mmCIF file of C-alpha atoms in Angstrom:
data_model
loop_
_atom_site.group_PDB
_atom_site.id
_atom_site.type_symbol
_atom_site.label_atom_id
_atom_site.label_comp_id
_atom_site.label_asym_id
_atom_site.label_seq_id
_atom_site.Cartn_x
_atom_site.Cartn_y
_atom_site.Cartn_z
ATOM 1 C CA MET A 72 -1.653 -13.285 -7.028
ATOM 2 C CA GLN A 73 0.516 -10.227 -6.396
ATOM 3 C CA ARG A 74 0.456 -9.001 -2.801
ATOM 4 C CA ILE A 75 0.027 -5.236 -2.433
ATOM 5 C CA ASP A 76 0.301 -2.827 0.478
ATOM 6 C CA ALA A 77 -2.394 -0.364 -0.609
ATOM 7 C CA HIS A 78 -1.495 2.452 1.788
ATOM 8 C CA GLN A 79 1.868 3.790 2.913
ATOM 9 C CA HIS A 80 3.841 7.039 2.871
ATOM 10 C CA PHE A 81 7.283 8.478 2.165
ATOM 11 C CA TRP A 82 8.696 11.793 3.338
ATOM 12 C CA HIS A 83 11.732 13.925 4.022
ATOM 13 C CA PHE A 84 10.878 15.031 7.565
ATOM 14 C CA ASP A 85 10.281 18.768 7.992
ATOM 15 C CA PRO A 86 9.385 19.740 11.597
ATOM 16 C CA VAL A 87 7.467 22.840 10.517
ATOM 17 C CA ARG A 88 5.555 21.383 7.578
ATOM 18 C CA ASP A 89 5.006 18.061 9.347
ATOM 19 C CA SER A 90 3.792 19.541 12.624
ATOM 20 C CA TRP A 91 1.145 16.797 12.820
ATOM 21 C CA ILE A 92 4.010 14.506 13.850
ATOM 22 C CA THR A 93 3.991 15.477 17.517
ATOM 23 C CA GLU A 94 6.594 14.947 20.234
ATOM 24 C CA GLU A 95 4.927 11.697 21.304
ATOM 25 C CA MET A 96 5.600 10.432 17.782
ATOM 26 C CA THR A 97 9.382 10.885 17.858
ATOM 27 C CA VAL A 98 9.908 7.449 16.301
ATOM 28 C CA ILE A 99 8.684 8.844 12.958
ATOM 29 C CA GLN A 100 10.378 12.247 13.178
ATOM 30 C CA ARG A 101 12.858 11.337 10.453
ATOM 31 C CA ASP A 102 13.051 10.596 6.737
ATOM 32 C CA PHE A 103 11.261 7.516 5.375
ATOM 33 C CA LEU A 104 12.173 6.495 1.834
ATOM 34 C CA PRO A 105 11.864 3.426 -0.436
ATOM 35 C CA ALA A 106 15.134 1.967 0.826
ATOM 36 C CA ASP A 107 13.580 1.835 4.318
ATOM 37 C CA LEU A 108 10.403 0.101 3.160
ATOM 38 C CA LYS A 109 11.765 -2.412 0.648
ATOM 39 C CA PRO A 110 13.313 -4.805 3.241
ATOM 40 C CA LEU A 111 10.044 -4.818 5.200
ATOM 41 C CA LEU A 112 8.008 -5.665 2.097
ATOM 42 C CA ASP A 113 10.471 -8.380 1.110
ATOM 43 C CA LYS A 114 10.329 -9.948 4.567
ATOM 44 C CA ALA A 115 6.517 -9.859 4.488
ATOM 45 C CA GLY A 116 6.312 -11.336 0.993
ATOM 46 C CA ILE A 117 4.643 -8.234 -0.417
ATOM 47 C CA ASP A 118 5.337 -7.411 -4.058
ATOM 48 C CA GLY A 119 4.416 -3.753 -4.296
ATOM 49 C CA CYS A 120 2.776 -0.750 -2.695
ATOM 50 C CA VAL A 121 0.620 2.305 -3.254
ATOM 51 C CA ALA A 122 2.327 5.489 -2.072
ATOM 52 C CA VAL A 123 -0.174 7.988 -0.649
ATOM 53 C CA GLN A 124 0.357 11.731 -0.291
ATOM 54 C CA ALA A 125 1.467 13.067 3.068
ATOM 55 C CA VAL A 126 1.764 16.734 2.020
ATOM 56 C CA GLN A 127 -1.008 18.884 0.552
ATOM 57 C CA ALA A 128 0.941 20.403 -2.328
ATOM 58 C CA GLU A 129 1.465 19.419 -5.944
ATOM 59 C CA SER A 130 5.192 19.185 -5.206
ATOM 60 C CA GLU A 131 4.272 15.969 -3.382
ATOM 61 C CA ASN A 132 3.260 14.413 -6.696
ATOM 62 C CA ASP A 133 6.673 15.248 -8.180
ATOM 63 C CA PHE A 134 8.389 13.831 -5.085
ATOM 64 C CA LEU A 135 6.515 10.519 -5.266
ATOM 65 C CA LEU A 136 6.948 10.210 -9.026
ATOM 66 C CA GLY A 137 10.668 10.781 -8.557
ATOM 67 C CA LEU A 138 10.875 8.021 -5.948
ATOM 68 C CA ALA A 139 8.942 5.646 -8.197
ATOM 69 C CA LYS A 140 11.501 6.088 -10.990
ATOM 70 C CA GLU A 141 14.083 4.468 -8.716
ATOM 71 C CA ALA A 142 11.771 2.004 -6.909
ATOM 72 C CA SER A 143 9.765 -0.222 -9.235
ATOM 73 C CA PHE A 144 7.849 -1.735 -6.316
ATOM 74 C CA ILE A 145 5.851 1.515 -6.091
ATOM 75 C CA ARG A 146 2.938 0.373 -8.238
ATOM 76 C CA GLY A 147 0.680 3.398 -7.833
ATOM 77 C CA ILE A 148 0.524 6.907 -6.398
ATOM 78 C CA VAL A 149 -2.350 8.714 -4.671
ATOM 79 C CA GLY A 150 -1.404 12.359 -4.995
ATOM 80 C CA TRP A 151 -2.823 15.761 -4.142
ATOM 81 C CA VAL A 152 -4.396 18.509 -6.205
ATOM 82 C CA ASP A 153 -6.548 21.442 -5.168
ATOM 83 C CA LEU A 154 -9.927 20.005 -6.038
ATOM 84 C CA GLN A 155 -11.498 23.449 -5.557
ATOM 85 C CA ALA A 156 -9.176 25.205 -8.022
ATOM 86 C CA ASN A 157 -10.646 26.889 -11.098
ATOM 87 C CA ASP A 158 -8.134 25.064 -13.310
ATOM 88 C CA ILE A 159 -8.760 21.602 -11.820
ATOM 89 C CA ASN A 160 -9.523 20.081 -15.236
ATOM 90 C CA GLU A 161 -6.235 21.332 -16.643
ATOM 91 C CA ARG A 162 -4.306 20.000 -13.639
ATOM 92 C CA LEU A 163 -5.882 16.560 -13.920
ATOM 93 C CA ALA A 164 -5.281 16.480 -17.677
ATOM 94 C CA TYR A 165 -1.614 17.162 -16.910
ATOM 95 C CA TYR A 166 -1.395 14.214 -14.495
ATOM 96 C CA LYS A 167 -2.923 11.799 -17.015
ATOM 97 C CA GLN A 168 0.504 11.628 -18.666
ATOM 98 C CA PHE A 169 1.819 9.757 -15.612
ATOM 99 C CA PRO A 170 0.348 6.221 -15.547
ATOM 100 C CA LEU A 171 1.505 5.704 -11.940
ATOM 101 C CA VAL A 172 -0.780 8.490 -10.674
ATOM 102 C CA LYS A 173 -3.962 6.572 -9.925
ATOM 103 C CA GLY A 174 -5.947 8.993 -7.805
ATOM 104 C CA PHE A 175 -5.958 11.849 -5.343
ATOM 105 C CA ARG A 176 -6.685 12.621 -1.700
ATOM 106 C CA HIS A 177 -7.439 15.634 0.482
ATOM 107 C CA VAL A 178 -6.996 15.631 4.269
ATOM 108 C CA LEU A 179 -10.686 16.162 4.992
ATOM 109 C CA GLN A 180 -10.233 14.907 8.568
ATOM 110 C CA GLY A 181 -8.307 18.103 9.391
ATOM 111 C CA GLU A 182 -10.752 20.617 7.911
ATOM 112 C CA LYS A 183 -12.641 22.982 10.205
ATOM 113 C CA ASP A 184 -15.574 22.746 7.802
ATOM 114 C CA ARG A 185 -16.540 19.148 8.518
ATOM 115 C CA ALA A 186 -18.824 19.091 5.470
ATOM 116 C CA LEU A 187 -16.320 20.647 3.059
ATOM 117 C CA MET A 188 -16.821 17.695 0.703
ATOM 118 C CA LEU A 189 -20.431 18.805 0.137
ATOM 119 C CA ARG A 190 -19.535 22.361 -0.944
ATOM 120 C CA PRO A 191 -20.008 23.057 -4.679
ATOM 121 C CA PRO A 192 -16.336 23.894 -5.418
ATOM 122 C CA PHE A 193 -15.207 20.573 -3.909
ATOM 123 C CA GLN A 194 -17.909 18.679 -5.759
ATOM 124 C CA LYS A 195 -16.733 20.195 -9.042
ATOM 125 C CA GLY A 196 -13.355 18.679 -8.266
ATOM 126 C CA ILE A 197 -14.894 15.250 -7.686
ATOM 127 C CA GLU A 198 -16.766 15.571 -10.988
ATOM 128 C CA ALA A 199 -13.462 16.350 -12.688
ATOM 129 C CA LEU A 200 -11.825 13.251 -11.177
ATOM 130 C CA GLY A 201 -14.504 11.143 -12.809
ATOM 131 C CA ARG A 202 -13.994 12.766 -16.211
ATOM 132 C CA HIS A 203 -10.284 11.995 -16.081
ATOM 133 C CA GLY A 204 -10.613 8.490 -14.625
ATOM 134 C CA PHE A 205 -8.972 9.065 -11.240
ATOM 135 C CA THR A 206 -9.917 7.445 -7.922
ATOM 136 C CA TYR A 207 -10.535 9.361 -4.691
ATOM 137 C CA ASP A 208 -9.322 8.400 -1.199
ATOM 138 C CA LEU A 209 -11.606 9.534 1.634
ATOM 139 C CA LEU A 210 -9.538 10.510 4.694
ATOM 140 C CA ILE A 211 -12.105 11.314 7.363
ATOM 141 C CA PHE A 212 -13.068 10.869 11.006
ATOM 142 C CA PRO A 213 -16.302 9.119 12.075
ATOM 143 C CA ASP A 214 -18.164 12.449 12.400
ATOM 144 C CA GLN A 215 -17.788 12.867 8.624
ATOM 145 C CA LEU A 216 -19.153 9.470 7.581
ATOM 146 C CA ALA A 217 -22.663 10.761 6.929
ATOM 147 C CA PHE A 218 -21.316 13.598 4.765
ATOM 148 C CA SER A 219 -19.183 11.087 2.881
ATOM 149 C CA THR A 220 -22.207 8.891 2.233
ATOM 150 C CA GLU A 221 -23.996 11.888 0.756
ATOM 151 C CA LEU A 222 -20.999 12.650 -1.462
ATOM 152 C CA VAL A 223 -20.592 9.064 -2.681
ATOM 153 C CA MET A 224 -24.321 8.872 -3.506
ATOM 154 C CA MET A 225 -23.996 11.936 -5.752
ATOM 155 C CA TYR A 226 -21.324 10.332 -7.943
ATOM 156 C CA PRO A 227 -22.258 6.670 -8.476
ATOM 157 C CA GLU A 228 -19.709 6.243 -11.293
ATOM 158 C CA GLN A 229 -16.788 7.627 -9.236
ATOM 159 C CA LYS A 230 -14.546 5.133 -7.423
ATOM 160 C CA PHE A 231 -14.021 6.042 -3.750
ATOM 161 C CA VAL A 232 -12.012 4.249 -1.088
ATOM 162 C CA LEU A 233 -12.297 4.919 2.638
ATOM 163 C CA ASP A 234 -8.897 5.236 4.314
ATOM 164 C CA HIS A 235 -8.287 3.694 7.740
ATOM 165 C CA LEU A 236 -11.936 2.626 8.210
ATOM 166 C CA ALA A 237 -12.678 6.317 9.039
ATOM 167 C CA LYS A 238 -10.627 5.917 12.227
ATOM 168 C CA PRO A 239 -13.074 4.368 14.720
ATOM 169 C CA ASP A 240 -12.236 4.876 18.405
ATOM 170 C CA ILE A 241 -10.696 1.474 19.021
ATOM 171 C CA GLN A 242 -9.000 2.562 22.236
ATOM 172 C CA THR A 243 -12.246 3.276 24.115
ATOM 173 C CA GLY A 244 -14.397 0.825 22.167
ATOM 174 C CA ASN A 245 -17.006 3.548 21.681
ATOM 175 C CA ILE A 246 -17.860 2.587 18.106
ATOM 176 C CA SER A 247 -21.647 2.143 18.008
ATOM 177 C CA GLY A 248 -22.205 5.338 15.983
ATOM 178 C CA TRP A 249 -19.345 4.421 13.644
ATOM 179 C CA MET A 250 -20.863 0.950 13.150
ATOM 180 C CA LYS A 251 -24.211 2.373 12.038
ATOM 181 C CA ASP A 252 -22.665 4.934 9.704
ATOM 182 C CA ILE A 253 -20.185 2.490 8.130
ATOM 183 C CA GLN A 254 -23.039 0.124 7.293
ATOM 184 C CA VAL A 255 -24.880 2.908 5.466
ATOM 185 C CA LEU A 256 -21.784 4.040 3.547
ATOM 186 C CA SER A 257 -20.859 0.482 2.583
ATOM 187 C CA SER A 258 -24.278 -0.077 0.996
ATOM 188 C CA LEU A 259 -23.071 2.078 -1.910
ATOM 189 C CA PRO A 260 -21.242 -0.175 -4.384
ATOM 190 C CA ASN A 261 -18.771 2.477 -5.612
ATOM 191 C CA VAL A 262 -17.003 2.847 -2.244
ATOM 192 C CA TRP A 263 -14.306 0.467 -0.996
ATOM 193 C CA CYS A 264 -12.412 0.349 2.297
ATOM 194 C CA LYS A 265 -8.776 0.102 3.326
ATOM 195 C CA ILE A 266 -8.239 -1.955 6.447
ATOM 196 C CA SER A 267 -5.390 0.197 7.620
ATOM 197 C CA GLY A 268 -4.445 2.641 10.341
ATOM 198 C CA MET A 269 -5.989 0.575 13.135
ATOM 199 C CA VAL A 270 -3.064 0.427 15.563
ATOM 200 C CA THR A 271 -2.840 4.208 15.810
ATOM 201 C CA GLU A 272 -6.497 4.342 16.912
ATOM 202 C CA ALA A 273 -5.843 1.774 19.663
ATOM 203 C CA ASP A 274 -3.789 1.980 22.870
ATOM 204 C CA TRP A 275 -0.325 2.574 21.395
ATOM 205 C CA LYS A 276 1.487 0.847 24.236
ATOM 206 C CA GLY A 277 -0.996 -1.833 25.244
ATOM 207 C CA TRP A 278 -3.079 -2.988 22.268
ATOM 208 C CA LYS A 279 -3.935 -6.643 21.777
ATOM 209 C CA ARG A 280 -5.085 -8.380 18.597
ATOM 210 C CA ASP A 281 -8.532 -8.945 20.082
ATOM 211 C CA ASP A 282 -8.982 -5.157 20.327
ATOM 212 C CA PHE A 283 -9.506 -5.032 16.563
ATOM 213 C CA ARG A 284 -11.986 -7.864 16.154
ATOM 214 C CA ARG A 285 -15.183 -5.797 16.445
ATOM 215 C CA VAL A 286 -14.119 -3.245 13.840
ATOM 216 C CA LEU A 287 -12.848 -5.991 11.549
ATOM 217 C CA ASP A 288 -16.046 -8.029 11.916
ATOM 218 C CA THR A 289 -18.138 -4.917 11.217
ATOM 219 C CA THR A 290 -16.079 -3.817 8.215
ATOM 220 C CA VAL A 291 -15.964 -7.236 6.546
ATOM 221 C CA ALA A 292 -19.690 -7.769 7.131
ATOM 222 C CA ALA A 293 -20.398 -4.343 5.637
ATOM 223 C CA PHE A 294 -18.114 -4.315 2.582
ATOM 224 C CA GLY A 295 -17.735 -8.055 1.980
ATOM 225 C CA THR A 296 -14.409 -9.521 0.872
ATOM 226 C CA GLY A 297 -14.504 -7.919 -2.579
ATOM 227 C CA ARG A 298 -14.215 -4.261 -1.535
ATOM 228 C CA ILE A 299 -11.591 -4.327 1.224
ATOM 229 C CA MET A 300 -7.822 -4.035 0.902
ATOM 230 C CA TYR A 301 -4.757 -4.292 3.097
ATOM 231 C CA GLY A 302 -2.798 -1.167 3.980
ATOM 232 C CA SER A 303 0.014 -0.868 6.506
ATOM 233 C CA ASP A 304 -0.064 2.921 6.970
ATOM 234 C CA TRP A 305 3.725 2.643 7.296
ATOM 235 C CA PRO A 306 5.593 4.507 8.689
ATOM 236 C CA VAL A 307 2.810 6.111 10.758
ATOM 237 C CA CYS A 308 1.973 2.673 12.191
ATOM 238 C CA GLN A 309 5.389 2.602 13.871
ATOM 239 C CA VAL A 310 4.178 4.855 16.679
ATOM 240 C CA ALA A 311 2.234 1.811 17.900
ATOM 241 C CA ALA A 312 3.537 -1.282 16.093
ATOM 242 C CA SER A 313 6.198 -2.620 13.743
ATOM 243 C CA TYR A 314 5.369 -3.376 10.125
ATOM 244 C CA SER A 315 5.302 -7.105 10.861
ATOM 245 C CA ASP A 316 3.051 -6.652 13.912
ATOM 246 C CA THR A 317 0.627 -4.523 11.901
ATOM 247 C CA LEU A 318 0.526 -7.127 9.145
ATOM 248 C CA GLY A 319 0.191 -9.907 11.714
ATOM 249 C CA ILE A 320 -3.092 -8.508 13.016
ATOM 250 C CA VAL A 321 -4.823 -8.936 9.661
ATOM 251 C CA GLN A 322 -3.009 -12.136 8.711
ATOM 252 C CA ASP A 323 -4.309 -13.698 11.910
ATOM 253 C CA TYR A 324 -7.844 -12.379 11.372
ATOM 254 C CA PHE A 325 -8.094 -13.516 7.738
ATOM 255 C CA SER A 326 -6.359 -16.864 8.291
ATOM 256 C CA SER A 327 -9.714 -18.682 8.394
ATOM 257 C CA PHE A 328 -10.901 -17.123 5.113
ATOM 258 C CA SER A 329 -10.584 -18.934 1.791
ATOM 259 C CA LYS A 330 -7.431 -18.565 -0.299
ATOM 260 C CA SER A 331 -9.317 -16.573 -2.933
ATOM 261 C CA GLU A 332 -10.666 -14.199 -0.268
ATOM 262 C CA GLN A 333 -7.193 -13.735 1.203
ATOM 263 C CA ASP A 334 -5.714 -13.169 -2.258
ATOM 264 C CA ALA A 335 -8.350 -10.505 -2.903
ATOM 265 C CA PHE A 336 -7.746 -8.712 0.399
ATOM 266 C CA PHE A 337 -3.945 -8.818 0.233
ATOM 267 C CA GLY A 338 -3.652 -7.685 -3.374
ATOM 268 C CA GLY A 339 -6.378 -8.467 -5.874
ATOM 269 C CA ASN A 340 -8.817 -5.820 -4.702
ATOM 270 C CA ALA A 341 -6.151 -3.086 -4.661
ATOM 271 C CA ILE A 342 -5.031 -4.080 -8.152
ATOM 272 C CA GLN A 343 -8.627 -3.857 -9.370
ATOM 273 C CA PHE A 344 -9.485 -0.600 -7.607
ATOM 274 C CA TYR A 345 -6.336 1.309 -8.583
ATOM 275 C CA ASN A 346 -5.848 -0.460 -11.928
ATOM 276 C CA LEU A 347 -2.282 -1.347 -10.924
#
């Protein structure tokens, strides 16, 4: 079975555009390109990756497609389009010519309108994704889980994947509300979950592997082993952990699972979801 990192990013660092990368994140205030990632994947025994948008502009799609021409280990791209645009169908029809573009994402976690996903213009965009056969990555915070559940229920044929487990508050351990909401969302069979982005929700300097057990137990119980996938969230993870440390957390957790379950989590499920 091919091993896939289902969630990572590339960028040419721009301090104005990338203002979300704050001064406490200086370790990632630089360029990150395929040549930086390839040795890490090789060392980890990972065959390929899914590159996810980091900039909300269609130029990001061109950037990632350009990188993929030179780096065959990029197996899929999650890009960005304006889902609320009047010409969304035309834009998606354009991207169908690029087999590497598997789906799209919007940074819902940063929107002032926490329920933006339930507004009619956004929903028209989700409908269009379904018509053109694209997936949708949900990037949200826990306060948006209920809205996401409502959205996913409306489009039972659309494939959704939850990024970073919706970012539960691992550092404080205050996750009871998240636990309830994740169980409701996971009951819908058309939504999957990336086990990614955990270290950045923990104590950056003092996390321990045990800190992640409750969220991992909850997520695996909710989604089962057939709808979860490994993602490093590299290079963002580097504010709190190396690539190998991030991978080590989930390798340790899943070490007692069957080989078929591990194969599914570390590659098979991503291949199925994104049609890699």
